Amino acid sequence: MAVASKYLPGAKQAHDTHHEEEDHKQYLMFDPKPRGEMNAMVMESMHTTSWKFWVVFGILSVIVAVCFFYAWGYMIAEGLWVAGVMRPSYWGIFLVNTVFWIGISHAGTFISAILRVFKAEFRRPFTRAAELMTTFGLIQAGASIFMHMGRVWLSYWMFPLPNERQLWPNFHSPLMWDLLAITTYVLGSTMYLFLPLIPDLAMARDRSTGWRKTFYKILALGFRGTEGEWRHLITAMNFFAFAIIPVMFSVHTIVSWDFAMAMRPGWSSTVYGPYFVLGALHSGMGAVAVVLFIMRTTMKHMDYFIRKEHFDALGKLMLMVTFAYTYFFFNDYIVQWYGGDVATDNLLHWLEEGPMAWMFFQMVAFNIIIPPLLLWSKKIRQTPWLLALIGIMINVGMYWERYIIIPVTLSINRMPFTWKLFEPRMDVFLTIGTFSMFLLFYMLASRLIPLIPVWEVQEGQMAHSLRKVGKAHVPTLSDFE
Amino acid sequence: MTVDLNLVGAKGAIAEAAEGKWGMSIDQDICTGCQACVAACAMENNISFVGEEDAGYGRSQHWIRIERFWEGAYPEVKATPFQPMLCQQCGHAPCEPVCPVFATPHSEAEQLNLQVYNRCVGTRYCANNCPYQVRSFNWRDYHTIPERGNMVNGTLVFPLHNQFNPDVTVRRRGVMEKCTFCIQRIHKAQDKAKSEGREVEDGEFTTACAQACPANAITFGRVDHPESLVSQLTHQKRGEKHLEELNTLPRVTYLKEG
């Protein structure tokens, strides 16, 4: 174990020893608790379930049953007639939801994998919450794709299954690339969620009884915490952290190609790949802020793990992503406008002065103008509810963005006779259904899985220490790997 | 001149004539906009009657539609010629490569775009990618809406089913469909000619829309035979093709301002 210490520039130096310690206590890494106590705190946060939880849980279950399962069944039986899709908007809200949920799922992996690779210390307490968002978001994205299909009961025809008629899927189609990319992402991100979970599951196994014990015993795969097991686990996690980053970039690029490869004004734009990736990170960061805020306010002991410093760091990250997103947004729209193609000109006029202009300008305000005006302030970044509110605002803006890209852009094409504005119909219920299902899964997970990666926090606290240099205490970080 | 469409892979490389095999010319100067072609097409190809409300919302399923436009602002309005729009049977069709299950392949023999109804899973990508917006989707089982049937001795009977064309499939909900250039008529004429040991003659048969047109504005036939009527009309100076700049190689020529 090579120990190299480095100076942490983020922490303030004060010469008064007493104040100094107080000062450092506000950082989770310099406020260690004994292992047993921390484990007990996380276990307690999982077990303490108030009646309010069950009320919300019940309401969400009913919404999922009605708006997701019943509504989808009805739509399968009746045909897509019950949704808002028509000529020329052959694609509607279902694909808006797909792109939105894949976007949400991006931040999970981004925060977890990229920050792990770059060893950003503030990631430690909330990687798990972000990774769960990836997995649950992808479930909703997948469901939305299947909702969108006209004959969903034949969707297995898109899988390359050998058959006696030698029928094969068409790998020229961007939809096939999409299917493969999303499948890879689901599998990769689920494994990436599972690997860092193993030590925590083992911890939970050692501290529970009854059916929970059996549950954790199966999932922990017999992890005992020996040196060899840790070494294998760390290697595997490094593998996945590096491997999942290119997969994450490719997935949203391929999702954008569903649009960019088509010959539609407004869609065939070469900058769509990075634009969509940044859009996904933009909405995903916002969603992480919302999830952290909800966790911190509703679950027990979470205010120890999730602190102002984490909201502050997340706010900075959101600010950077906002700037990057802004760059690609103008790169997309201004270049298209400059091109001067008649059909594109019609489309841009429709966006800025058509019936959906309010949505377009709200999108610009929510995604580009307002976030940098607020996020520069440290006070705002460190106020959890404000940051969560900004997160919700960005997500509304990003939902509008996808809505504009799909049904609103489709309203305008090269055949002016067919121009028509999309009206949402039963798709609204199914949208509510997917949102409720996401929340429901999250609530269930919060009762079954330790939402805080305890071992990662403990590892971080062990690595951080105050060293005495002359008279001053200098915060340092030891690198264990 | 041949164009190498070079769609590699499962489709094989198809090289076909730039002008195609079957083609159509539509004379916009004599089209009266009477919609007889629309009605005839619906009868011939078992197209659903979607009803007023759905048609108003953009769900009409006609394979051919009459587009009308105006020029100028309100008091000084000038009507432009009617523009019947149907599948252009592109030689280089944008709808074909995007289908994930090969439900819309290209026919090597007839050089037309086919739609395989029983292979379609309803992703509707082809319709999005069609610059002419001529594909229609079966949003619902319009043929069997209970309110449209009559109850006879306890069973629902649909009188309109009696006028179905037996040569054409009735499509169920969730599949895409589009103009086929009346491929059932093409095959019938080819079978007849083959049994009589000859080639199909020009004007021996025609599509339902061309047959119904009272002004004879629509002409159908072999565009690769220079002496056929449709090729002579097509090669007039007033012929133009829609959205040719997209390199779709459309097979329908519009004649205007002669």
XYZ file of C-alpha atoms in Angstrom:
739
model
C 0.000 0.000 0.000
C 1.802 3.053 -1.243
C 0.803 6.084 0.723
C 1.348 9.377 -1.035
C -0.088 12.422 0.619
C -1.250 15.424 -1.250
C -2.421 18.806 -0.151
C -6.149 19.446 -0.548
C -6.584 22.964 -1.839
C -10.339 22.988 -1.183
C -9.997 23.059 2.584
C -9.315 26.289 4.369
C -6.306 26.770 6.585
C -6.681 28.501 9.863
C -4.026 28.946 12.468
C -6.342 28.668 15.404
C -6.398 24.929 16.106
C -9.833 24.914 17.692
C -11.510 26.752 14.824
C -9.614 24.653 12.417
C -11.172 21.474 13.671
C -14.639 22.987 13.620
C -13.962 24.126 10.114
C -13.001 20.686 8.924
C -15.907 19.002 10.685
C -18.316 20.318 8.066
C -16.702 17.973 5.535
C -17.889 14.385 5.647
C -14.379 13.111 5.064
C -13.017 14.921 8.126
C -15.948 14.009 10.344
C -15.388 10.273 10.785
C -17.564 7.981 12.829
C -16.690 4.503 14.067
C -17.450 1.811 11.514
C -20.020 0.008 13.589
C -21.936 3.180 14.257
C -22.011 4.143 10.599
C -23.162 0.689 9.540
C -25.921 0.855 12.125
C -26.984 4.270 10.838
C -27.354 3.013 7.302
C -29.219 -0.093 8.443
C -31.535 2.068 10.522
C -32.272 4.364 7.611
C -33.384 1.285 5.699
C -35.547 -0.090 8.463
C -37.209 3.077 9.725
C -40.373 3.292 7.662
C -43.051 5.746 8.695
C -46.737 5.584 7.746
C -46.152 8.439 5.288
C -43.961 6.116 3.244
C -46.755 3.576 2.929
C -49.313 6.243 1.994
C -47.123 7.547 -0.830
C -46.247 4.001 -1.784
C -49.919 3.035 -1.988
C -50.858 6.058 -4.083
C -47.981 5.432 -6.480
C -48.900 1.741 -6.773
C -52.441 2.645 -7.758
C -51.175 5.171 -10.310
C -48.792 2.597 -11.771
C -51.529 -0.019 -11.955
C -53.949 2.329 -13.709
C -51.752 4.646 -15.747
C -49.060 2.165 -16.687
C -50.432 -1.370 -16.844
C -54.112 -0.761 -17.522
C -53.514 2.130 -19.926
C -50.861 0.212 -21.830
C -53.038 -2.899 -22.029
C -55.910 -0.804 -23.320
C -53.642 0.775 -25.910
C -52.367 -2.600 -27.092
C -55.946 -3.832 -27.455
C -57.259 -0.705 -29.162
C -54.284 0.370 -31.240
C -52.212 3.522 -31.111
C -55.360 5.434 -31.987
C -55.780 6.281 -28.300
C -52.455 8.154 -28.277
C -51.789 11.455 -30.018
C -49.685 10.165 -32.913
C -50.810 10.916 -36.481
C -49.512 12.126 -39.821
C -47.107 13.962 -39.810
C -46.101 13.383 -36.160
C -45.730 9.640 -36.452
C -43.560 9.711 -33.344
C -44.969 11.265 -30.228
C -44.652 11.421 -26.486
C -43.492 7.825 -26.088
C -40.228 8.618 -27.779
C -40.012 11.891 -25.860
C -40.174 9.757 -22.721
C -37.597 7.338 -24.067
C -35.076 10.064 -24.779
C -35.873 11.771 -21.486
C -35.363 8.636 -19.392
C -32.185 7.695 -21.170
C -31.021 11.222 -20.438
C -31.837 10.808 -16.759
C -30.014 7.516 -16.698
C -26.860 9.170 -18.005
C -25.989 11.230 -14.972
C -25.943 8.181 -12.772
C -23.152 6.602 -14.700
C -21.461 9.913 -15.346
C -21.268 10.869 -11.697
C -20.300 7.455 -10.602
C -17.884 6.301 -13.310
C -16.210 9.521 -14.359
C -15.836 10.806 -10.846
C -14.526 7.424 -9.729
C -11.996 7.381 -12.533
C -10.883 10.912 -11.725
C -10.989 10.146 -7.982
C -13.236 13.063 -7.115
C -13.729 12.666 -3.394
C -17.138 14.309 -3.114
C -18.719 11.462 -5.084
C -18.375 8.943 -2.253
C -21.730 9.171 -0.454
C -23.994 9.434 -3.479
C -22.660 7.163 -6.209
C -25.198 4.488 -5.307
C -28.184 6.839 -5.533
C -26.997 7.983 -8.949
C -26.361 4.454 -10.237
C -29.834 3.355 -9.171
C -31.200 6.241 -11.226
C -29.443 4.800 -14.265
C -30.969 1.378 -13.902
C -34.488 2.538 -13.079
C -34.418 5.234 -15.754
C -33.419 2.692 -18.360
C -36.314 0.443 -17.382
C -38.699 3.327 -18.105
C -36.909 4.150 -21.357
C -37.206 0.556 -22.508
C -40.889 0.389 -21.599
C -41.531 3.631 -23.500
C -39.927 2.229 -26.659
C -42.199 -0.788 -26.518
C -45.254 1.389 -25.887
C -44.414 3.265 -29.037
C -44.503 0.182 -31.278
C -47.586 -0.572 -33.328
C -47.391 -4.314 -32.823
C -45.458 -4.688 -29.624
C -46.299 -8.382 -29.347
C -43.991 -8.952 -32.320
C -41.119 -6.898 -30.958
C -38.934 -10.008 -30.750
C -38.641 -9.784 -34.527
C -36.105 -7.057 -33.884
C -33.820 -9.506 -32.089
C -31.405 -11.494 -34.218
C -33.002 -14.871 -33.514
C -32.131 -17.669 -35.934
C -35.237 -18.924 -37.702
C -36.131 -21.306 -40.491
C -37.168 -18.476 -42.821
C -33.756 -16.853 -42.534
C -35.347 -13.532 -41.643
C -32.839 -11.247 -40.040
C -33.104 -7.760 -38.531
C -31.895 -4.889 -40.675
C -28.635 -3.631 -39.266
C -28.817 -0.611 -41.574
C -31.584 0.763 -39.401
C -30.673 3.216 -36.636
C -33.374 1.540 -34.550
C -31.315 -1.649 -34.515
C -28.240 0.249 -33.376
C -30.406 1.785 -30.721
C -31.659 -1.571 -29.512
C -28.128 -2.961 -29.262
C -26.730 0.156 -27.589
C -29.486 0.345 -24.989
C -29.245 -3.379 -24.237
C -25.489 -3.036 -23.729
C -26.041 -0.046 -21.496
C -28.675 -1.778 -19.369
C -26.450 -4.801 -18.815
C -23.293 -2.769 -18.245
C -24.830 -0.273 -15.884
C -26.635 -2.952 -13.880
C -23.378 -4.805 -13.343
C -21.690 -1.544 -12.508
C -24.410 -0.895 -9.940
C -24.055 -4.369 -8.505
C -20.280 -4.568 -8.044
C -19.845 -1.722 -5.512
C -23.018 -2.967 -3.847
C -21.539 -6.339 -2.867
C -19.600 -5.200 0.270
C -22.640 -3.258 1.486
C -24.890 -6.247 0.914
C -22.470 -8.353 2.910
C -22.572 -5.726 5.648
C -26.377 -5.822 5.608
C -26.331 -9.635 5.634
C -24.282 -9.638 8.828
C -26.706 -7.255 10.501
C -30.117 -8.643 9.638
C -32.328 -11.610 10.368
C -35.216 -13.455 8.752
C -36.058 -13.089 5.061
C -33.778 -10.104 4.756
C -30.853 -12.274 5.787
C -31.665 -14.774 3.028
C -32.128 -11.945 0.532
C -28.766 -10.344 1.286
C -27.064 -13.701 1.577
C -27.997 -14.567 -1.990
C -27.092 -11.150 -3.364
C -23.812 -10.786 -1.476
C -22.422 -13.870 -3.237
C -20.646 -15.009 -0.108
C -18.476 -11.915 0.221
C -16.399 -12.048 3.407
C -14.060 -9.101 2.933
C -10.771 -10.943 2.597
C -7.807 -9.267 0.965
C -8.160 -11.350 -2.189
C -11.878 -10.614 -2.541
C -11.263 -6.925 -2.218
C -8.506 -7.029 -4.781
C -10.759 -8.788 -7.304
C -13.626 -6.449 -6.579
C -11.541 -3.303 -6.989
C -10.119 -4.605 -10.268
C -13.575 -5.431 -11.587
C -14.916 -2.036 -10.559
C -12.057 -0.253 -12.281
C -12.728 -2.289 -15.395
C -16.368 -1.357 -15.433
C -15.773 2.276 -14.525
C -13.534 2.690 -17.554
C -15.644 0.534 -19.856
C -18.977 2.150 -19.042
C -17.854 5.682 -19.952
C -17.513 5.098 -23.714
C -20.709 3.024 -23.625
C -22.525 5.937 -22.010
C -21.320 8.361 -24.681
C -22.183 5.961 -27.469
C -25.691 5.249 -26.208
C -26.961 8.759 -26.315
C -25.147 9.468 -29.552
C -26.931 6.508 -31.090
C -30.241 7.667 -29.662
C -29.594 11.005 -31.347
C -28.881 9.181 -34.615
C -32.465 7.916 -34.659
C -33.194 11.516 -35.505
C -29.996 12.744 -37.115
C -29.954 9.947 -39.706
C -33.437 10.799 -40.955
C -34.113 13.190 -43.832
C -36.228 15.565 -41.794
C -35.697 19.298 -41.588
C -34.439 20.016 -38.092
C -33.311 16.454 -37.529
C -30.512 15.842 -39.993
C -27.931 17.740 -37.996
C -24.387 16.458 -37.566
C -23.965 17.983 -34.113
C -26.867 15.998 -32.657
C -24.600 13.367 -31.089
C -22.674 15.568 -28.624
C -25.707 17.850 -28.264
C -27.798 14.939 -27.019
C -25.038 13.661 -24.741
C -24.734 17.063 -23.100
C -28.517 17.392 -22.921
C -28.661 14.042 -21.164
C -26.045 15.094 -18.631
C -27.874 18.381 -18.115
C -31.142 16.724 -17.195
C -29.402 13.923 -15.308
C -27.462 16.276 -13.036
C -30.705 18.044 -12.198
C -32.325 14.727 -11.385
C -29.438 13.748 -9.094
C -29.916 17.003 -7.182
C -33.621 16.247 -6.752
C -32.969 12.674 -5.620
C -30.326 13.778 -3.112
C -32.664 16.403 -1.717
C -35.481 13.880 -1.295
C -33.145 11.347 0.305
C -31.760 13.924 2.697
C -35.137 15.215 3.811
C -37.065 11.960 4.039
C -34.588 9.328 5.206
C -33.087 8.978 8.632
C -29.407 9.879 9.232
C -28.964 11.087 5.680
C -28.022 14.584 6.755
C -24.809 13.082 8.111
C -23.866 11.577 4.764
C -25.204 14.146 2.337
C -24.028 17.615 3.218
C -23.850 21.098 1.878
C -20.459 20.365 0.354
C -22.051 17.714 -1.889
C -24.773 20.033 -3.096
C -22.112 22.650 -3.673
C -19.984 20.301 -5.766
C -23.020 19.104 -7.695
C -24.042 22.700 -8.322
C -20.635 23.454 -9.804
C -20.908 20.419 -12.012
C -24.365 21.560 -13.132
C -22.980 24.969 -13.962
C -20.245 23.500 -16.155
C -22.698 21.197 -17.916
C -25.023 24.149 -18.528
C -22.262 26.040 -20.321
C -21.310 23.019 -22.397
C -24.961 22.412 -23.268
C -25.396 26.057 -24.264
C -22.497 25.759 -26.675
C -24.013 22.757 -28.441
C -27.517 24.205 -28.400
C -26.456 27.273 -30.354
C -24.185 25.179 -32.518
C -27.206 23.160 -33.556
C -29.766 25.907 -34.101
C -27.555 28.654 -35.498
C -25.834 26.416 -38.015
C -29.193 25.116 -39.215
C -30.537 28.639 -39.502
C -27.448 29.798 -41.377
C -27.848 26.938 -43.850
C -30.944 28.634 -45.221
C -32.685 25.490 -46.437
C -36.344 26.352 -47.140
C -37.800 23.507 -45.110
C -35.523 24.274 -42.155
C -36.410 27.961 -42.377
C -40.090 27.062 -42.207
C -39.399 24.903 -39.193
C -37.436 27.564 -37.322
C -40.179 30.120 -37.953
C -42.705 27.605 -36.687
C -40.681 27.078 -33.524
C -40.220 30.748 -32.746
C -43.659 32.082 -33.639
C -45.913 29.046 -33.923
C -48.367 27.868 -31.266
C -45.561 26.103 -29.403
C -43.312 29.167 -29.204
C -44.001 29.428 -25.463
C -42.447 26.002 -25.040
C -39.417 26.908 -27.125
C -38.659 30.045 -25.172
C -39.386 28.397 -21.854
C -36.876 25.727 -22.833
C -34.253 28.366 -23.607
C -34.926 30.118 -20.309
C -34.971 26.965 -18.154
C -31.976 25.266 -19.718
C -29.679 28.074 -20.713
C -30.514 31.428 -19.180
C -31.696 30.827 -15.629
C -29.327 28.059 -14.362
C -26.067 30.048 -14.772
C -27.702 33.104 -13.239
C -28.431 31.142 -10.066
C -25.708 28.542 -9.847
C -22.793 30.938 -9.669
C -23.806 31.811 -6.125
C -22.324 29.604 -3.437
C -25.235 30.380 -1.142
C -27.749 29.039 -3.662
C -25.622 25.996 -4.449
C -25.431 25.148 -0.768
C -29.183 25.394 -0.177
C -30.476 21.885 -0.882
C -34.091 22.793 -1.650
C -33.045 25.571 -4.020
C -30.684 23.270 -5.875
C -33.441 20.657 -6.100
C -35.765 23.332 -7.489
C -33.193 24.261 -10.124
C -32.884 20.548 -10.894
C -36.640 20.286 -11.450
C -36.585 23.403 -13.607
C -33.792 22.027 -15.788
C -35.675 18.764 -16.153
C -38.843 20.528 -17.231
C -36.751 22.468 -19.738
C -35.117 19.308 -21.015
C -38.480 17.546 -21.322
C -39.671 20.495 -23.422
C -36.520 20.237 -25.491
C -37.275 16.622 -26.401
C -40.923 17.490 -26.967
C -39.855 20.184 -29.412
C -37.424 17.870 -31.175
C -39.962 15.093 -31.676
C -43.645 15.997 -32.127
C -43.278 19.724 -32.688
C -40.456 19.430 -35.232
C -42.311 16.617 -36.979
C -45.254 18.950 -37.543
C -43.265 20.686 -40.250
C -41.914 18.789 -43.219
C -41.323 19.183 -46.935
C -44.999 18.630 -47.814
C -46.815 21.715 -46.520
C -50.215 20.105 -47.146
C -49.686 17.705 -44.248
C -48.528 20.227 -41.642
C -50.403 19.675 -38.418
C -49.784 20.182 -34.716
C -49.545 17.182 -32.431
C -52.048 16.895 -29.560
C -51.190 14.733 -26.565
C -53.928 12.231 -25.713
C -53.654 9.053 -23.678
C -49.867 9.285 -23.883
C -50.134 11.702 -20.957
C -51.417 8.942 -18.666
C -48.651 6.615 -19.740
C -46.119 9.357 -19.076
C -47.474 9.764 -15.557
C -47.313 5.983 -15.276
C -43.599 5.835 -16.133
C -42.770 8.645 -13.721
C -44.686 6.944 -10.908
C -43.033 3.627 -11.643
C -39.606 5.225 -11.433
C -40.435 6.706 -8.035
C -41.957 3.433 -6.877
C -38.835 1.482 -7.786
C -36.735 4.038 -5.996
C -38.861 3.824 -2.868
C -38.660 0.039 -2.894
C -34.905 0.163 -3.369
C -34.520 2.541 -0.447
C -36.017 -0.144 1.812
C -33.952 -3.014 0.440
C -30.579 -1.651 -0.623
C -28.197 0.525 1.397
C -28.491 3.788 -0.549
C -25.179 4.991 0.857
C -22.063 3.061 -0.172
C -20.828 2.746 3.393
C -17.530 1.104 2.537
C -16.688 3.867 0.108
C -17.358 6.538 2.709
C -15.266 4.654 5.267
C -12.457 4.201 2.793
C -12.535 7.916 2.084
C -12.506 8.846 5.749
C -9.519 6.619 6.333
C -7.674 8.211 3.457
C -8.267 11.764 4.644
C -6.301 13.098 7.548
C -4.968 16.315 9.027
C -1.198 16.440 9.081
C 0.827 18.801 11.079
C 3.179 20.918 9.028
C 4.930 23.370 11.304
C 2.139 24.892 13.338
C -0.605 24.401 10.790
C -2.811 21.348 10.281
C -2.871 20.541 6.609
C -5.677 18.344 5.274
C -4.188 15.521 3.218
C -5.427 12.623 1.189
C -3.614 9.291 1.069
C -3.830 7.341 -2.122
C -4.374 3.709 -1.296
C -4.324 2.298 -4.784
C -27.980 4.770 -67.550
C -27.908 2.535 -64.512
C -27.544 3.626 -60.956
C -25.687 1.490 -58.487
C -27.893 1.562 -55.433
C -25.334 -0.589 -53.677
C -27.406 -1.586 -50.709
C -24.951 -4.135 -49.442
C -25.636 -6.948 -47.067
C -28.821 -8.918 -46.849
C -30.458 -7.012 -49.681
C -27.694 -7.705 -52.180
C -26.543 -5.074 -54.615
C -29.401 -3.866 -56.794
C -28.518 -1.911 -59.857
C -31.549 -0.556 -61.587
C -32.346 1.885 -64.305
C -32.454 5.489 -63.117
C -35.935 5.861 -64.568
C -37.127 2.558 -63.064
C -39.565 0.105 -64.594
C -43.114 1.169 -63.767
C -43.864 4.847 -63.682
C -46.643 7.372 -63.676
C -47.235 10.809 -65.022
C -49.775 13.196 -63.542
C -50.895 16.175 -65.590
C -51.639 18.914 -63.097
C -52.963 21.191 -65.847
C -55.952 18.970 -66.509
C -56.509 17.595 -62.996
C -59.870 18.880 -61.765
C -59.361 17.850 -58.159
C -62.487 15.683 -58.225
C -60.989 13.041 -55.895
C -62.239 10.143 -58.038
C -58.744 8.650 -57.843
C -58.865 8.784 -54.042
C -62.196 6.940 -53.964
C -61.148 4.391 -56.572
C -57.908 3.688 -54.751
C -59.778 3.171 -51.492
C -62.124 0.668 -53.178
C -59.350 -1.190 -54.990
C -56.964 -1.467 -52.058
C -59.355 -2.029 -49.128
C -58.379 1.229 -47.467
C -60.037 1.895 -44.143
C -62.691 4.526 -43.672
C -61.356 6.280 -40.632
C -64.255 8.646 -40.091
C -64.537 12.391 -39.995
C -62.943 13.062 -36.632
C -59.837 10.951 -37.138
C -59.373 12.113 -40.724
C -59.545 15.698 -39.483
C -56.805 14.964 -36.994
C -54.482 13.621 -39.681
C -55.214 9.912 -39.620
C -56.784 9.436 -43.019
C -55.258 6.405 -44.671
C -55.666 7.246 -48.337
C -52.746 6.148 -50.435
C -53.309 9.065 -52.788
C -54.397 12.509 -51.730
C -55.236 15.690 -53.626
C -53.228 18.584 -52.264
C -54.497 22.077 -52.933
C -52.592 25.269 -52.367
C -53.135 28.966 -52.717
C -50.792 31.715 -53.692
C -50.896 35.166 -52.166
C -52.616 36.702 -49.149
C -56.382 36.732 -48.597
C -57.962 39.264 -50.969
C -55.655 38.430 -53.871
C -55.806 34.682 -53.706
C -54.839 32.653 -56.716
C -55.423 28.915 -56.694
C -52.563 26.785 -57.993
C -53.127 23.465 -59.803
C -54.191 20.491 -57.737
C -51.375 18.198 -56.794
C -52.216 14.509 -56.362
C -49.614 13.012 -54.046
C -48.918 9.323 -53.740
C -45.958 7.057 -53.079
C -43.301 8.014 -55.596
C -41.854 4.461 -55.602
C -38.399 5.963 -55.194
C -35.474 4.158 -56.751
C -33.397 5.254 -53.789
C -36.033 5.257 -51.116
C -35.357 6.830 -47.705
C -38.013 4.600 -46.123
C -36.233 1.350 -46.950
C -32.977 1.325 -44.969
C -34.521 2.555 -41.712
C -36.885 -0.348 -41.120
C -35.406 -2.566 -38.387
C -37.151 -5.722 -39.663
C -36.981 -5.384 -43.461
C -40.732 -4.830 -43.709
C -40.271 -2.354 -46.543
C -37.848 -3.908 -49.029
C -37.190 -3.038 -52.637
C -38.525 -5.315 -55.360
C -35.817 -6.243 -57.792
C -38.275 -7.613 -60.327
C -40.765 -4.745 -60.404
C -38.419 -2.031 -59.115
C -41.020 -0.831 -56.657
C -40.998 -0.261 -52.898
C -42.859 -3.077 -51.232
C -44.570 -3.095 -47.883
C -44.725 -6.473 -46.160
C -47.698 -6.071 -43.849
C -47.154 -9.239 -41.861
C -43.511 -8.364 -41.175
C -44.207 -4.795 -40.007
C -43.875 -4.222 -36.255
C -45.013 -0.597 -36.367
C -41.992 1.505 -35.445
C -43.167 4.100 -38.044
C -39.614 5.142 -38.836
C -40.265 4.706 -42.576
C -43.117 7.209 -42.438
C -40.976 9.744 -40.606
C -38.222 9.399 -43.135
C -40.506 9.695 -46.165
C -40.050 13.221 -47.530
C -43.361 12.943 -49.418
C -45.354 11.963 -46.304
C -47.355 9.377 -48.208
C -47.248 6.454 -45.828
C -50.283 5.767 -43.722
C -50.433 3.848 -40.505
C -53.267 1.663 -39.245
C -53.909 3.439 -35.985
C -56.849 1.208 -35.213
C -58.827 -1.764 -36.565
C -61.102 0.591 -38.470
C -62.737 -2.301 -40.344
C -64.212 -3.804 -37.227
C -65.281 -0.881 -35.052
C -68.367 -2.323 -33.312
C -70.467 0.840 -33.740
C -70.135 0.534 -37.489
C -71.562 -2.985 -37.666
C -75.120 -4.266 -37.715
C -76.335 -6.773 -35.168
C -77.938 -9.654 -37.083
C -79.172 -12.658 -35.086
C -76.757 -11.897 -32.282
C -73.639 -11.514 -34.427
C -72.011 -8.354 -35.633
C -72.098 -8.002 -39.409
C -70.174 -5.423 -41.361
C -71.874 -4.811 -44.713
C -68.886 -2.906 -46.062
C -66.799 -6.064 -45.839
C -68.708 -7.300 -48.899
C -66.954 -4.809 -51.121
C -63.426 -5.849 -50.163
C -61.122 -6.612 -53.048
C -60.121 -10.277 -52.607
C -56.742 -9.636 -54.263
C -55.599 -7.264 -51.545
C -54.843 -7.951 -47.884
C -56.945 -6.248 -45.239
C -54.471 -4.676 -42.851
C -54.816 -4.925 -39.106
C -53.944 -2.281 -36.535
C -50.321 -1.399 -35.967
C -48.929 -1.842 -39.476
C -47.773 0.657 -42.058
C -49.175 0.764 -45.565
C -48.733 2.779 -48.722
C -49.428 2.926 -52.445
C -48.247 -0.224 -54.238
C -48.833 0.993 -57.810
C -51.676 -1.590 -57.729
C -49.196 -4.435 -57.764
C -52.060 -6.941 -57.817
C -53.076 -5.549 -61.219
C -49.497 -5.669 -62.448
C -49.239 -9.322 -61.482
C -52.601 -10.192 -62.987
C -51.655 -8.617 -66.318
C -48.255 -10.309 -66.275
C -49.825 -13.701 -65.540
C -52.300 -13.264 -68.373
C -49.592 -12.196 -70.803
C -47.386 -15.091 -69.751
C -50.150 -17.624 -70.276
C -50.695 -16.221 -73.744
C -46.973 -16.253 -74.434
C -46.443 -12.543 -74.972
C -45.228 -9.404 -73.226
C -47.550 -7.046 -71.352
C -48.705 -4.380 -73.774
C -48.778 -0.698 -73.022
C -52.245 0.363 -71.900
C -53.401 -3.212 -71.362
C -54.063 -2.466 -67.732
C -53.690 0.528 -65.475
C -53.880 1.450 -61.815
C -57.184 2.162 -60.106
C -56.512 5.878 -59.843
C -55.605 6.212 -63.503
C -58.623 4.160 -64.522
C -60.985 6.344 -62.512
C -59.590 9.726 -63.564
C -62.312 11.402 -65.686
C -59.860 13.926 -67.128
C -57.257 11.288 -67.985
C -54.704 13.232 -65.999
C -53.006 10.099 -64.652
C -51.105 7.801 -66.975
C -49.418 4.608 -65.852
C -47.081 2.237 -67.639
C -43.520 1.205 -68.379
C -41.202 4.181 -68.174
C -38.306 2.105 -69.465
C -40.035 1.534 -72.836
C -39.452 4.668 -74.888
C -42.572 4.140 -77.060
C -45.037 3.799 -74.197
C -47.431 6.650 -73.559
C -46.177 7.324 -70.075
C -42.561 7.651 -71.176
C -43.492 10.020 -73.937
C -45.429 12.173 -71.474
C -42.647 11.952 -68.920
C -40.033 13.166 -71.330
C -41.954 16.298 -72.247
C -40.314 19.549 -71.268
C -42.994 20.401 -68.731
C -42.332 17.321 -66.630
C -40.814 17.660 -63.196
C -40.255 15.379 -60.240
C -40.812 16.295 -56.630
C -37.884 16.754 -54.239
C -35.440 15.400 -56.765
C -32.687 17.256 -54.934
C -32.899 14.622 -52.196
C -31.684 11.984 -54.651
C -34.693 9.777 -54.056
C -35.142 8.968 -57.791
C -38.936 9.276 -57.773
C -40.941 7.396 -60.425
C -43.850 9.844 -60.651
C -43.561 12.810 -63.006
C -45.737 15.883 -62.616
C -46.640 17.806 -65.773
C -47.335 21.471 -65.223
C -47.679 24.750 -67.176
C -47.571 23.280 -70.651
